[in-house]
mmCIF file of C-alpha atoms in Angstrom:
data_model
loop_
_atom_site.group_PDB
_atom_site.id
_atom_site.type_symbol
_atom_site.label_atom_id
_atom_site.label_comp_id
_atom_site.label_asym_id
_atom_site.label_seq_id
_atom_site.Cartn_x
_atom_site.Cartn_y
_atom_site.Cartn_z
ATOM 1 C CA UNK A 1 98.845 94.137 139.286
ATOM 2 C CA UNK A 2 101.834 93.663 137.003
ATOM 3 C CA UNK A 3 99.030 93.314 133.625
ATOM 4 C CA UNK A 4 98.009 96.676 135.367
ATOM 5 C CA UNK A 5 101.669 98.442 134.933
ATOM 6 C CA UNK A 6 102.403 96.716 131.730
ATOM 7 C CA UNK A 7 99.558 98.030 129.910
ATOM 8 C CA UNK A 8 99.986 101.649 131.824
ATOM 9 C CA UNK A 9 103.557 101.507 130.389
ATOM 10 C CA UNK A 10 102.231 100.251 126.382
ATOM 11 C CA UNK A 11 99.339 103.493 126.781
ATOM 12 C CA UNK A 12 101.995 106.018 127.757
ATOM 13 C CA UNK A 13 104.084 104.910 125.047
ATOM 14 C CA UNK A 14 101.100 106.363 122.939
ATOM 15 C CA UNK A 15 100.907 109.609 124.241
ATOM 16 C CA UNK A 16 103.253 112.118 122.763
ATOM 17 C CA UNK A 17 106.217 113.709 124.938
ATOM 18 C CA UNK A 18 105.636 117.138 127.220
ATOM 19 C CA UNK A 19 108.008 119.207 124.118
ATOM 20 C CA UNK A 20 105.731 117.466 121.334
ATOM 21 C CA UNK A 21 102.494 118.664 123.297
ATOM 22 C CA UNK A 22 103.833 121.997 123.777
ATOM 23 C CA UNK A 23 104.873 122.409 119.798
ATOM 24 C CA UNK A 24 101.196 120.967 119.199
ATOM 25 C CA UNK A 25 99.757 123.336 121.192
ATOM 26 C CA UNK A 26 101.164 126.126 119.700
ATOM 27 C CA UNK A 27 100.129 124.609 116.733
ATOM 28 C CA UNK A 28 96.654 124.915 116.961
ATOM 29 C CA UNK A 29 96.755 128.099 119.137
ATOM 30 C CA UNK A 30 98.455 130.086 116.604
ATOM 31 C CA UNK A 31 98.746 134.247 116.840
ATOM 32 C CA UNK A 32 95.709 136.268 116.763
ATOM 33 C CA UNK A 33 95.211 139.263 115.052
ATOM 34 C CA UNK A 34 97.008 141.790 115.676
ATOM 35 C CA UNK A 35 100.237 139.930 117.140
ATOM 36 C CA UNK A 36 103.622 140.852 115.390
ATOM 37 C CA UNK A 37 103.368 137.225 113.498
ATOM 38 C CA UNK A 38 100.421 137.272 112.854
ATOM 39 C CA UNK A 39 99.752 138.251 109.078
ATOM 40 C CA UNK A 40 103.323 135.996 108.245
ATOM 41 C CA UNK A 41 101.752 133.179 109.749
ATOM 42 C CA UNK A 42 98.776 133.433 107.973
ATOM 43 C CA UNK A 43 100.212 134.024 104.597
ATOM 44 C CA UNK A 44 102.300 130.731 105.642
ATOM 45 C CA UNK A 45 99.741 128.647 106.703
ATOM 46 C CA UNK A 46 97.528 129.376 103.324
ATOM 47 C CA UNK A 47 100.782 128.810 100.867
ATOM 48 C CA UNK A 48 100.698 125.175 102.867
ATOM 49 C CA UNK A 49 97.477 124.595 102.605
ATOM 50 C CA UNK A 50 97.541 125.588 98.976
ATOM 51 C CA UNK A 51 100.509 123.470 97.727
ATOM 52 C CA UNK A 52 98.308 120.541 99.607
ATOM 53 C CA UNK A 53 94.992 121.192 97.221
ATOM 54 C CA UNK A 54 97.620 120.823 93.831
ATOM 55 C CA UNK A 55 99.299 118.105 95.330
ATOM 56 C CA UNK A 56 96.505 115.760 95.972
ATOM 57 C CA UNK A 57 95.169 117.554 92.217
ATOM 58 C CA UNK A 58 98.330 116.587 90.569
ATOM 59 C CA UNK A 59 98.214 112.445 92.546
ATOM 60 C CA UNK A 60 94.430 112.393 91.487
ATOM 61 C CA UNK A 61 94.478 113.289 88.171
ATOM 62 C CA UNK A 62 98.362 111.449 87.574
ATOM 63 C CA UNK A 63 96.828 108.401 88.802
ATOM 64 C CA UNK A 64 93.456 109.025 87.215
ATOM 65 C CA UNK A 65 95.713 109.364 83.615
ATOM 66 C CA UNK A 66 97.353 105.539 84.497
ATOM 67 C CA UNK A 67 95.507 103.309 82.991
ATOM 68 C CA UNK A 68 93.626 100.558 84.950
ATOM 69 C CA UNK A 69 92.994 103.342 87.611
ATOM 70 C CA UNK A 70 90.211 105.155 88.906
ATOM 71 C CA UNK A 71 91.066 107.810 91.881
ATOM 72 C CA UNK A 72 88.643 110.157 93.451
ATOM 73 C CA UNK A 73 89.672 113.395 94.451
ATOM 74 C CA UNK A 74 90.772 113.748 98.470
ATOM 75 C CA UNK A 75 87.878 115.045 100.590
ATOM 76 C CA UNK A 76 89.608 116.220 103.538
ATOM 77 C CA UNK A 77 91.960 113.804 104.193
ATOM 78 C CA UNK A 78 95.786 113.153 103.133
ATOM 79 C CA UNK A 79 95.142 110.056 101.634
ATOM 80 C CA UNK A 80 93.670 109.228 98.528
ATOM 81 C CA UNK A 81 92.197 105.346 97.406
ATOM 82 C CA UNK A 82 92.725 104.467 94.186
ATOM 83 C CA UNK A 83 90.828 101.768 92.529
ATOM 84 C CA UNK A 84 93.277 99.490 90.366
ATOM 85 C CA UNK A 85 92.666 96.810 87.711
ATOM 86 C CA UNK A 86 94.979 93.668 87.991
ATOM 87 C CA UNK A 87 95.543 91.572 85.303
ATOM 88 C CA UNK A 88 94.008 87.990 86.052
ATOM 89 C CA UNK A 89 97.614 86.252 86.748
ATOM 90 C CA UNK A 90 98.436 88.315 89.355
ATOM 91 C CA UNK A 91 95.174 87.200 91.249
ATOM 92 C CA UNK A 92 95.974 84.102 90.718
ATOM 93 C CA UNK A 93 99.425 84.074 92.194
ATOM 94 C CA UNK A 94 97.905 86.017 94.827
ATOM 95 C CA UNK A 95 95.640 83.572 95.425
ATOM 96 C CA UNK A 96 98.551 80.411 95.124
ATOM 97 C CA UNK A 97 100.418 82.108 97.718
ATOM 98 C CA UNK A 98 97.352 83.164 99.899
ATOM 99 C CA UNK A 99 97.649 87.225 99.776
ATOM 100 C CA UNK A 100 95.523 89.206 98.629
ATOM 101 C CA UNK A 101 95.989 90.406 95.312
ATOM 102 C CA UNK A 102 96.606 94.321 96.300
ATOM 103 C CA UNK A 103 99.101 93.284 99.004
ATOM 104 C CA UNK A 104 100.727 91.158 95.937
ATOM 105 C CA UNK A 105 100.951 94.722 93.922
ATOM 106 C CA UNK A 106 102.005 96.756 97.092
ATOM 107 C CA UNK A 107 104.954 94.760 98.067
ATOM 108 C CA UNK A 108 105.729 94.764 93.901
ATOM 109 C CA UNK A 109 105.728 98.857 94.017
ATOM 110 C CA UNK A 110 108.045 99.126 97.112
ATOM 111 C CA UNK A 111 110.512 96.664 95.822
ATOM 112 C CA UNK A 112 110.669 97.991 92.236
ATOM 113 C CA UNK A 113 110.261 101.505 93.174
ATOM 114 C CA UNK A 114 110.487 102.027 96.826
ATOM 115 C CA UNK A 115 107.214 103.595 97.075
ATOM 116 C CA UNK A 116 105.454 102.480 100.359
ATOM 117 C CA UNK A 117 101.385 102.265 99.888
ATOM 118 C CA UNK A 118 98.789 100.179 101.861
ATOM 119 C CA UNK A 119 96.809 97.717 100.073
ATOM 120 C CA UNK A 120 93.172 98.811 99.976
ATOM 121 C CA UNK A 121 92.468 94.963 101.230
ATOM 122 C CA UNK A 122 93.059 96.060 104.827
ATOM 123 C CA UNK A 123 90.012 98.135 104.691
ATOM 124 C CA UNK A 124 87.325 96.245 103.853
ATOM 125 C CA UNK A 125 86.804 96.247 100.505
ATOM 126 C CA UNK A 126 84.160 94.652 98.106
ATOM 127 C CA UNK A 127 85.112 91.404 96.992
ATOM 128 C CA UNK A 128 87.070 92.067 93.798
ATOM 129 C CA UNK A 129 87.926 95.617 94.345
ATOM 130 C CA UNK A 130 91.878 96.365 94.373
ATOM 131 C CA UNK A 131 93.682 99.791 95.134
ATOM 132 C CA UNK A 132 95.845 101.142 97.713
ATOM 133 C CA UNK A 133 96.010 104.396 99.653
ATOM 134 C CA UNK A 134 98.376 106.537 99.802
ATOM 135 C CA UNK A 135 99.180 110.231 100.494
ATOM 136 C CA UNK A 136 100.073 112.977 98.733
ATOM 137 C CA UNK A 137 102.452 114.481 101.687
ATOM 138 C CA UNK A 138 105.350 114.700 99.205
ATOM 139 C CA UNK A 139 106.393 117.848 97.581
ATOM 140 C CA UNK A 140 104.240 119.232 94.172
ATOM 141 C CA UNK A 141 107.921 118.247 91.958
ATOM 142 C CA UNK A 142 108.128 114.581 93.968
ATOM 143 C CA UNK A 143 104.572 114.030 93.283
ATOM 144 C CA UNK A 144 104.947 114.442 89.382
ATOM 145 C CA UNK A 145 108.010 112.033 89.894
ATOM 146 C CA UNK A 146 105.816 109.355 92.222
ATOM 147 C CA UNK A 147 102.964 109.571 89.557
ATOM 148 C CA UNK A 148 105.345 108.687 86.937
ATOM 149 C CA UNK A 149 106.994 105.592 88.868
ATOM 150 C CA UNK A 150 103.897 104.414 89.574
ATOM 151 C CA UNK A 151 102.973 105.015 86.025
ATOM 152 C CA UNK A 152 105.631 102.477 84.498
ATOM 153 C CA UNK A 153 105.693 100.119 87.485
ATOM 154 C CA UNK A 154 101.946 99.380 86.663
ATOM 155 C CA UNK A 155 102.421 99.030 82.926
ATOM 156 C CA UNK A 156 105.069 96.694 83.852
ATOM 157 C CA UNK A 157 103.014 94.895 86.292
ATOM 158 C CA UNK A 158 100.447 94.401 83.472
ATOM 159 C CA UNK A 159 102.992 93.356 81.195
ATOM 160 C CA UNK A 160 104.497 90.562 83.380
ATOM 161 C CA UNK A 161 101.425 89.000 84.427
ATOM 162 C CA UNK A 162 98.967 89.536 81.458
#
């Protein structure tokens, strides 16, 4: 009985709040044609959706300039997976301290930039395949600036463990 009330109490913790339900639901149930917001919310709702298609263009192709990187373009999703080369002492010191080598360059971005990614390990990958994902939430202006951090932290990366 108390395993019972416990795990009731760890699955309402996953459900959102009766205000964040309500904001959802408007959300998705936006105004229909011919309500007063109806056109502004449109016009909104594109300019979003917009800015999202050049922001995963400008992650894509920024990472696709980096060399050492391969980065298909986002299907759908917010996320995008880029393949990464890694020189071979990184793997190695990966492997010495028993990480995997992506989680090795992960943890290396966030300290020396404070950009947060997950290491493409924790998916599954084929043996020998590096990357990370990461979104492309930011604004179009903090993109170009993410692109270019992650730009020099890799070429220092290289550098250090070539």
């Amino acid at each position: 009985a108390v395993k019972d009330q416990l795990y009731k109490l760890a699955s309402a913790s996953l459900c959102s709040n009766v205000p964040g339900q309500i904001m959802t639901s408007l959300m998705v149930n936006g105004p229909k044609p011919g309500d007063s917001s109806y056109k502004s919310h449109e016009e909104e709702k594109k300019a979003i959706f917009d800015s999202l298609k050049r922001r995963a263009q400008i992650a894509t192709d920024g990472l696709n300039s980096i060399p050492g990187f391969e980065c298909q373009v986002a299907q759908g999703a917010m996320y995008i997976f880029p393949k990464v080369s890694l020189p071979k002492g990184a793997i190695e010191l990966a492997e010495q301290n028993g990480v995997a080598p992506d989680t090795l360059y992960a943890v290396s971005l966030l300290e020396n930039t404070g950009i947060c990614v997950v290491p493409a390990s924790g998916f599954g990958q084929e043996k020998g395949r590096f990357g990370f994902r990461t979104t492309f939430l930011p604004s179009e202006e903090e993109m170009v600036r993410v692109v270019g951090a992650m730009r020099k932290h890799h070429e220092d990366f290289c550098a250090r463990f070539a």
